[in-house]
Coordinates of C-alpha atoms in Angstrom, one line a residue:
M1 CA -21.3 23.6 17.0
L2 CA -18.6 23.0 14.4
A3 CA -19.2 19.2 14.7
E4 CA -22.5 19.7 12.8
Y5 CA -20.6 20.8 9.8
A6 CA -17.9 18.2 9.9
L7 CA -19.1 16.4 6.7
P8 CA -19.4 19.5 4.5
I9 CA -16.0 20.8 5.7
M10 CA -14.5 17.4 4.9
L11 CA -15.9 17.4 1.4
V12 CA -14.8 21.0 0.8
V13 CA -11.2 20.1 2.0
L14 CA -11.2 17.0 -0.2
V15 CA -12.2 18.9 -3.3
A16 CA -9.8 21.8 -2.6
T17 CA -6.8 19.6 -1.9
T18 CA -7.5 17.5 -5.0
I19 CA -7.8 20.6 -7.2
A20 CA -4.6 21.9 -5.6
G21 CA -2.8 18.8 -6.9
L22 CA -2.6 16.6 -3.8
P23 CA -2.8 12.9 -4.7
M24 CA -6.3 11.5 -4.3
G25 CA -5.3 9.0 -1.6
I26 CA -3.6 11.6 0.6
A27 CA -6.4 14.0 0.0
M28 CA -8.9 11.4 1.3
I29 CA -6.8 10.6 4.3
A30 CA -6.3 14.3 5.3
S31 CA -9.9 15.2 4.8
S32 CA -11.2 12.2 6.7
V33 CA -8.9 12.7 9.6
L34 CA -10.0 16.3 9.8
Y35 CA -13.6 15.0 9.9
L36 CA -12.8 12.7 12.8
F37 CA -11.1 15.6 14.7
I38 CA -14.0 18.1 14.1
S39 CA -16.7 15.6 14.9
G40 CA -15.0 14.8 18.2
R41 CA -14.3 11.2 17.3
D42 CA -11.1 9.4 18.1
V43 CA -8.6 10.3 15.4
G44 CA -6.9 6.9 15.9
L45 CA -9.9 5.4 14.2
G46 CA -8.3 6.5 10.9
A47 CA -5.3 4.2 11.5
E48 CA -7.6 1.4 12.7
M49 CA -9.6 1.5 9.5
V50 CA -6.4 1.5 7.4
L51 CA -4.9 -1.5 9.3
N52 CA -8.2 -3.5 9.2
G53 CA -8.7 -2.7 5.6
I54 CA -5.2 -3.6 4.4
F55 CA -4.4 -6.5 6.7
G56 CA -7.9 -7.8 7.1
N57 CA -8.4 -8.3 3.3
F58 CA -6.6 -11.3 1.9
A59 CA -7.9 -10.3 -1.5
A60 CA -5.9 -7.0 -1.4
V61 CA -2.7 -9.0 -1.7
A62 CA -3.7 -10.0 -5.2
V63 CA -3.3 -6.5 -6.6
P64 CA 0.5 -6.1 -6.3
L65 CA 1.0 -9.7 -7.5
F66 CA -1.0 -9.1 -10.7
I67 CA 0.9 -5.8 -11.2
F68 CA 4.2 -7.8 -10.8
A69 CA 3.0 -10.4 -13.3
A70 CA 2.1 -7.7 -15.9
N71 CA 5.5 -6.0 -15.4
I72 CA 7.3 -9.3 -15.9
M73 CA 5.3 -10.0 -19.1
D74 CA 6.3 -6.6 -20.5
A75 CA 10.0 -6.6 -19.4
G76 CA 10.5 -10.3 -20.4
K77 CA 9.4 -9.6 -24.0
I78 CA 6.8 -12.3 -23.6
S79 CA 4.3 -10.1 -25.4
D80 CA 6.5 -10.2 -28.6
R81 CA 5.8 -14.0 -28.9
L82 CA 2.1 -13.4 -28.4
L83 CA 2.2 -10.7 -31.1
Q84 CA 3.8 -13.1 -33.6
F85 CA 1.1 -15.7 -32.8
C86 CA -1.7 -13.2 -33.4
L87 CA 0.0 -12.0 -36.6
A88 CA 0.0 -15.5 -37.9
L89 CA -3.6 -16.1 -36.9
V90 CA -5.4 -13.0 -38.3
G91 CA -2.7 -10.9 -40.1
R92 CA -3.8 -11.9 -43.5
S93 CA -7.4 -10.7 -43.1
P94 CA -8.5 -7.2 -44.3
G95 CA -7.0 -4.6 -41.9
G96 CA -4.8 -7.4 -40.6
M97 CA -2.7 -5.3 -38.2
A98 CA -5.9 -3.8 -36.7
Q99 CA -7.1 -7.3 -36.1
V100 CA -3.8 -8.3 -34.6
N101 CA -4.1 -5.3 -32.3
I102 CA -7.5 -6.4 -31.1
L103 CA -6.6 -10.1 -30.6
T104 CA -3.3 -9.3 -28.9
S105 CA -5.2 -7.2 -26.3
L106 CA -7.5 -10.1 -25.5
I107 CA -4.7 -12.6 -25.1
F108 CA -2.5 -10.2 -23.1
S109 CA -5.4 -9.2 -20.9
G110 CA -5.5 -12.8 -19.7
M111 CA -2.1 -12.1 -18.0
S112 CA -2.0 -8.5 -17.0
G113 CA -5.5 -7.5 -15.7
S114 CA -4.7 -3.9 -16.4
A115 CA -5.8 -1.6 -19.3
I116 CA -2.8 0.7 -18.7
S117 CA -0.4 -2.2 -18.9
D118 CA -2.0 -3.3 -22.2
A119 CA -1.7 0.1 -23.8
A120 CA 1.8 0.9 -22.6
G121 CA 3.2 -2.6 -23.2
V122 CA 2.1 -4.7 -26.1
G123 CA -0.1 -1.8 -27.3
K124 CA 2.9 0.4 -28.0
V125 CA 4.5 -2.4 -30.1
V126 CA 1.4 -2.9 -32.2
N127 CA 0.9 0.8 -32.6
D128 CA 4.4 1.2 -34.0
M129 CA 3.8 -1.6 -36.4
M130 CA 0.5 -0.1 -37.6
M131 CA 2.1 3.3 -38.2
R132 CA 5.2 1.9 -39.9
E133 CA 5.4 3.2 -43.5
N134 CA 2.2 5.1 -43.0
R135 CA 0.1 1.9 -43.3
Y136 CA -2.5 3.2 -40.9
P137 CA -3.2 6.8 -39.8
P138 CA -1.7 7.5 -36.3
G139 CA -5.1 8.7 -35.0
Y140 CA -6.8 5.4 -36.0
A141 CA -4.0 3.3 -34.6
G142 CA -4.0 5.1 -31.3
A143 CA -7.8 5.1 -31.0
L144 CA -8.0 1.4 -31.7
T145 CA -5.2 0.6 -29.2
A146 CA -7.1 2.6 -26.5
A147 CA -10.4 0.9 -27.3
T148 CA -8.9 -2.6 -27.3
A149 CA -7.0 -2.0 -24.1
V150 CA -10.4 -1.6 -22.4
V151 CA -10.9 -5.4 -22.6
G152 CA -7.9 -6.0 -20.3
P153 CA -9.8 -5.5 -16.9
I154 CA -12.9 -7.2 -18.3
F155 CA -11.3 -10.5 -19.2
P156 CA -9.8 -12.4 -16.2
P157 CA -7.7 -11.7 -14.3
S158 CA -8.8 -8.2 -13.5
I159 CA -7.3 -5.8 -10.9
P160 CA -10.4 -3.5 -11.0
M161 CA -12.6 -6.5 -10.2
V162 CA -10.4 -7.3 -7.2
Y163 CA -11.0 -3.7 -6.0
Y164 CA -14.8 -4.2 -6.6
A165 CA -14.7 -7.4 -4.6
L166 CA -13.0 -5.5 -1.7
V167 CA -15.9 -2.9 -1.4
S168 CA -18.8 -5.3 -2.2
S169 CA -17.8 -8.7 -0.8
A170 CA -18.7 -10.3 -4.1
S171 CA -16.9 -13.4 -5.2
I172 CA -13.7 -12.7 -7.1
G173 CA -13.8 -16.0 -8.9
A174 CA -17.4 -15.3 -10.0
L175 CA -16.5 -11.8 -11.1
F176 CA -13.5 -13.2 -13.2
L177 CA -15.7 -15.7 -15.0
G178 CA -18.5 -13.1 -15.4
G179 CA -16.2 -10.9 -17.5
V180 CA -15.3 -13.6 -20.1
V181 CA -18.4 -13.4 -22.3
P182 CA -18.6 -9.6 -22.3
A183 CA -14.9 -9.5 -23.2
L184 CA -15.4 -11.8 -26.1
L185 CA -18.4 -9.7 -27.2
I186 CA -16.3 -6.6 -27.2
V187 CA -13.5 -8.2 -29.2
G188 CA -16.0 -9.7 -31.7
F189 CA -17.7 -6.4 -32.3
Q190 CA -14.4 -4.6 -32.7
M191 CA -13.0 -7.2 -35.1
V192 CA -16.1 -6.9 -37.3
A193 CA -15.9 -3.1 -37.2
A194 CA -12.1 -3.2 -38.1
Y195 CA -12.9 -5.5 -41.0
F196 CA -15.5 -3.1 -42.6
T197 CA -13.4 0.0 -41.8
A198 CA -10.4 -1.7 -43.6
K199 CA -12.5 -2.5 -46.6
R200 CA -14.0 1.1 -46.7
R201 CA -10.7 2.9 -46.2
G202 CA -8.4 0.5 -48.1
F203 CA -6.2 -0.5 -45.2
P204 CA -3.5 -3.0 -46.2
V205 CA -3.5 -6.8 -45.8
E206 CA -0.4 -8.2 -44.1
D207 CA 1.8 -10.7 -46.0
A208 CA 0.7 -14.3 -45.4
I209 CA 3.1 -16.2 -43.1
P210 CA 4.1 -19.5 -44.7
F211 CA 2.3 -22.5 -43.2
R212 CA 5.6 -24.2 -42.4
Q213 CA 6.4 -21.5 -39.8
F214 CA 3.1 -21.9 -37.9
P215 CA 4.2 -24.8 -35.7
M216 CA 7.3 -22.9 -34.4
I217 CA 5.3 -19.7 -33.9
V218 CA 2.6 -21.6 -31.9
L219 CA 5.3 -23.5 -29.9
R220 CA 7.1 -20.2 -28.9
A221 CA 3.8 -18.6 -27.8
F222 CA 2.3 -21.8 -26.2
P223 CA 3.9 -21.4 -22.7
A224 CA 2.6 -17.8 -22.5
L225 CA -0.9 -18.8 -23.8
L226 CA -1.1 -21.4 -21.0
M227 CA -1.0 -18.7 -18.3
P228 CA -4.8 -17.8 -18.3
V229 CA -5.6 -21.5 -18.6
I230 CA -3.6 -22.3 -15.5
L231 CA -5.0 -19.3 -13.7
L232 CA -8.7 -20.0 -14.3
G233 CA -8.3 -23.7 -14.2
G234 CA -6.6 -23.6 -10.8
I235 CA -9.3 -21.3 -9.4
Y236 CA -12.3 -23.3 -10.6
T237 CA -10.9 -26.7 -9.8
G238 CA -10.3 -25.5 -6.2
I239 CA -6.5 -25.9 -6.4
F240 CA -6.0 -22.3 -5.2
T241 CA -8.0 -19.2 -4.3
P242 CA -8.1 -16.1 -6.6
T243 CA -5.5 -14.4 -4.4
E244 CA -3.2 -17.4 -4.5
A245 CA -3.8 -17.4 -8.3
A246 CA -2.2 -14.0 -8.4
A247 CA 0.9 -15.4 -6.8
V248 CA 0.9 -18.4 -9.2
S249 CA 0.6 -16.0 -12.2
A250 CA 3.5 -13.9 -11.0
F251 CA 5.6 -16.9 -10.3
Y252 CA 4.7 -18.5 -13.7
A253 CA 5.5 -15.2 -15.6
L254 CA 8.9 -15.0 -13.8
M255 CA 9.8 -18.6 -14.6
L256 CA 8.9 -18.0 -18.3
A257 CA 11.0 -14.9 -18.5
L258 CA 14.0 -16.4 -16.6
F259 CA 14.1 -20.0 -17.9
A260 CA 11.7 -20.7 -20.8
Y261 CA 12.4 -17.5 -22.9
R262 CA 15.6 -16.3 -21.0
T263 CA 14.8 -12.7 -21.7
L264 CA 14.9 -11.2 -18.2
G265 CA 18.4 -10.2 -16.9
P266 CA 19.3 -8.9 -13.4
R267 CA 18.9 -5.3 -14.4
S268 CA 15.5 -5.9 -15.9
F269 CA 14.4 -7.8 -12.9
V270 CA 15.4 -5.0 -10.6
A271 CA 13.6 -2.5 -12.8
V272 CA 10.5 -4.7 -12.7
V273 CA 10.6 -4.9 -8.9
Y274 CA 11.1 -1.1 -8.7
A275 CA 8.1 -0.4 -11.0
T276 CA 5.9 -2.9 -9.1
V277 CA 6.8 -1.3 -5.7
K278 CA 6.2 2.2 -7.0
T279 CA 2.8 1.3 -8.5
T280 CA 1.8 -0.7 -5.5
A281 CA 2.6 2.2 -3.2
V282 CA 0.4 4.5 -5.2
V283 CA -2.4 2.0 -5.2
S284 CA -2.0 1.3 -1.4
I285 CA -2.3 5.0 -0.6
V286 CA -5.5 5.2 -2.5
L287 CA -6.8 2.1 -0.7
C288 CA -5.9 3.5 2.7
G289 CA -7.6 6.8 1.9
A290 CA -10.7 4.9 0.7
F291 CA -11.0 2.8 3.8
V292 CA -10.9 5.9 6.1
F293 CA -13.2 7.9 3.8
N294 CA -15.7 5.0 3.5
Y295 CA -15.8 4.8 7.3
V296 CA -16.9 8.4 7.4
I297 CA -19.5 7.8 4.7
A298 CA -20.8 4.8 6.7
V299 CA -21.0 6.8 10.0
E300 CA -22.9 9.6 8.2
R301 CA -25.3 6.9 6.8
I302 CA -24.8 8.1 3.2
P303 CA -25.5 4.7 1.6
Q304 CA -28.7 4.3 3.6
M305 CA -29.8 7.8 2.5
V306 CA -29.1 6.9 -1.1
Y307 CA -31.3 3.8 -0.7
E308 CA -34.0 5.7 1.0
F309 CA -34.0 8.2 -1.9
F310 CA -34.5 5.5 -4.4
A311 CA -37.1 3.7 -2.2
Y312 CA -39.1 6.9 -1.8
Y313 CA -39.5 7.2 -5.5
Q314 CA -40.2 3.4 -5.8
M315 CA -37.6 3.1 -8.4
E316 CA -37.4 -0.2 -10.3
A317 CA -34.2 -2.1 -11.0
W318 CA -34.0 -1.3 -14.7
L319 CA -34.3 2.5 -14.1
F320 CA -31.8 2.3 -11.2
L321 CA -29.3 0.6 -13.5
L322 CA -29.9 3.1 -16.3
L323 CA -29.3 6.1 -14.0
L324 CA -26.2 4.3 -12.5
N325 CA -24.8 3.8 -16.0
I326 CA -25.4 7.4 -17.0
L327 CA -23.9 8.7 -13.7
F328 CA -20.8 6.5 -14.0
L329 CA -20.3 7.4 -17.7
I330 CA -20.3 11.1 -16.7
L331 CA -18.0 10.5 -13.7
G332 CA -15.6 8.5 -15.9
C333 CA -15.0 11.7 -17.9
F334 CA -13.5 13.5 -14.9
L335 CA -12.4 11.0 -12.2
D336 CA -9.9 8.2 -12.2
V337 CA -11.1 4.6 -11.9
S338 CA -9.7 3.9 -8.4
T339 CA -11.6 6.9 -6.9
I340 CA -14.9 5.9 -8.5
Q341 CA -14.5 2.3 -7.5
L342 CA -13.4 2.8 -3.9
V343 CA -15.4 5.9 -3.0
I344 CA -18.5 6.1 -5.2
V345 CA -19.4 2.4 -5.8
P346 CA -20.0 1.6 -2.1
L347 CA -22.7 4.2 -1.9
F348 CA -25.0 2.2 -4.2
I349 CA -24.3 -1.4 -3.0
P350 CA -27.2 -1.4 -0.4
T351 CA -29.7 -0.1 -3.0
A352 CA -28.6 -2.7 -5.5
L353 CA -29.1 -5.5 -3.0
A354 CA -32.5 -4.1 -2.0
L355 CA -33.6 -4.1 -5.6
G356 CA -32.5 -7.7 -6.1
I357 CA -29.6 -6.9 -8.4
D358 CA -26.8 -9.6 -8.4
L359 CA -23.6 -8.0 -7.2
V360 CA -21.5 -10.1 -9.7
H361 CA -23.6 -8.8 -12.5
L362 CA -23.4 -5.2 -11.1
G363 CA -19.6 -5.5 -10.7
V364 CA -19.0 -6.5 -14.3
V365 CA -21.3 -3.7 -15.6
L366 CA -19.6 -1.1 -13.4
V367 CA -16.1 -2.2 -14.3
L368 CA -16.9 -2.0 -18.1
N369 CA -18.5 1.4 -17.5
M370 CA -15.4 2.7 -15.7
M371 CA -13.1 1.3 -18.4
I372 CA -15.1 3.3 -21.0
G373 CA -14.2 6.3 -18.9
L374 CA -10.5 5.6 -19.5
I375 CA -11.0 6.5 -23.2
T376 CA -13.6 9.3 -22.7
P377 CA -12.5 12.9 -23.0
P378 CA -11.5 15.1 -21.2
M379 CA -9.7 12.7 -18.7
G380 CA -9.3 9.7 -21.0
M381 CA -6.2 8.3 -19.2
L382 CA -5.5 5.7 -21.9
L383 CA -5.3 8.5 -24.5
F384 CA -2.7 10.2 -22.5
V385 CA -0.7 7.0 -22.0
I386 CA -0.7 6.3 -25.8
K387 CA 0.3 9.9 -26.5
A388 CA 3.2 9.5 -24.0
V389 CA 4.5 6.2 -25.4
N390 CA 3.7 6.7 -29.1
G391 CA 3.6 10.5 -29.6
I392 CA 0.1 10.5 -31.2
P393 CA -1.8 13.7 -30.7
I394 CA -4.9 13.3 -28.5
S395 CA -7.0 15.3 -30.9
A396 CA -6.2 12.9 -33.7
M397 CA -7.2 9.9 -31.6
I398 CA -10.5 11.5 -30.5
K399 CA -11.6 12.0 -34.1
E400 CA -11.2 8.2 -34.7
L401 CA -12.5 7.1 -31.3
W402 CA -16.3 7.6 -31.6
P403 CA -17.3 4.4 -33.5
H404 CA -15.3 2.3 -30.9
L405 CA -16.9 4.2 -28.0
L406 CA -20.3 3.6 -29.4
L407 CA -19.7 -0.1 -29.7
L408 CA -18.5 -0.3 -26.1
I409 CA -21.6 1.5 -24.9
V410 CA -23.8 -0.9 -26.9
V411 CA -22.1 -3.9 -25.1
L412 CA -22.5 -2.0 -21.8
F413 CA -26.2 -1.8 -22.2
M414 CA -26.5 -5.4 -23.5
I415 CA -24.8 -6.8 -20.3
T416 CA -26.8 -4.3 -18.2
Y417 CA -30.2 -5.6 -19.3
I418 CA -29.3 -9.2 -20.3
P419 CA -27.7 -10.3 -17.0
D420 CA -27.2 -13.9 -18.3
I421 CA -24.5 -12.6 -20.6
V422 CA -22.5 -12.0 -17.4
L423 CA -24.0 -14.7 -15.1
W424 CA -24.2 -17.7 -17.4
L425 CA -20.6 -18.8 -17.2
P426 CA -20.2 -18.4 -13.4
R427 CA -23.3 -20.4 -12.9
Q428 CA -22.1 -23.2 -15.3
A429 CA -18.8 -23.3 -13.4
G430 CA -20.6 -23.5 -10.1
A431 CA -19.0 -20.2 -8.9
M432 CA -22.3 -18.9 -7.8
Q433 CA -25.9 -20.1 -7.2

């Protein structure tokens, strides 16, 4: 009798434990195991799903390696050299430091793969520079940093795209390449917006760096700038797989910090390892919870029911994508990215396939959608990160955020309905048919 209500009981327990403050990963594991018990299934299936999910997915290894590489970049002060390079390149234009903020996020995203790392690492440094001597309002500086950090998981490498590949079986290499053009679009729109905002509000122009200093600035930044080139070049020439590329990026970052720049001491290295292990543990618990939870969802045929719902109404692909974007934009206001990606996304994969939507295209669209959620109130995790590291009030950032949010949504709908923006580069590189 009770077995008939196993799914509703599981969902109630999941919501209740999450509201009570239990971490999402643990809440998913607890509620899913309870489902197995109530429904009369073998509770040991939970452990089997976790082991198969973690040890059966070679791509999952990439996540801690990219986290380690990002931590090395931050602790090794490698971002400082990239910042000087960007300052020399665009600092003299109107709103120079705002332009530096945008360009630095693009370059650093080619190494970290994480929006949070961008905002808390190089974003903090640029924020401080923008607010020095009241050159820029703190709210504008914080909002711009949050909006530019969004590009981190769009431009390769990308930890969220690795997650998406885990739940969809899409090619990680194709996903990485698919994010390049959308990332450049975002940066281009933001730089144009920063230019006109600076003109309208009278933001300062930075002092021009003498031309004779350029070669030394470029030389100091060059080894760090090579990292995304090595990463993508190795993947698309077949030298190593995307997961092996994560190991290469971590090793290269470590060599730069230890020998090329000599900025990483024993204490800093231990701190990097500790931070990486801590973050990886949190991520792994969420992954474990998602594997068990998704098993329950599959047993209950929820993805098939979603497909049957859309098929019943004979929904076309364009309308399905529109509704999906609206749903995920709303969910992004309240849920964290990992929960949406590992629990909600798998529900819609069968429907997308049935409607002929390319999973690489869908992956880039959904990742950008979820990144927009990182700056959307009331959750807006990036806003909380910037408040924590720079002390900028969230209310001040929200006032300045709306133009940047609008631009991101424009790009989102461009890549949704012009798939070639995403798919052109992977096809040219032979990463997909």
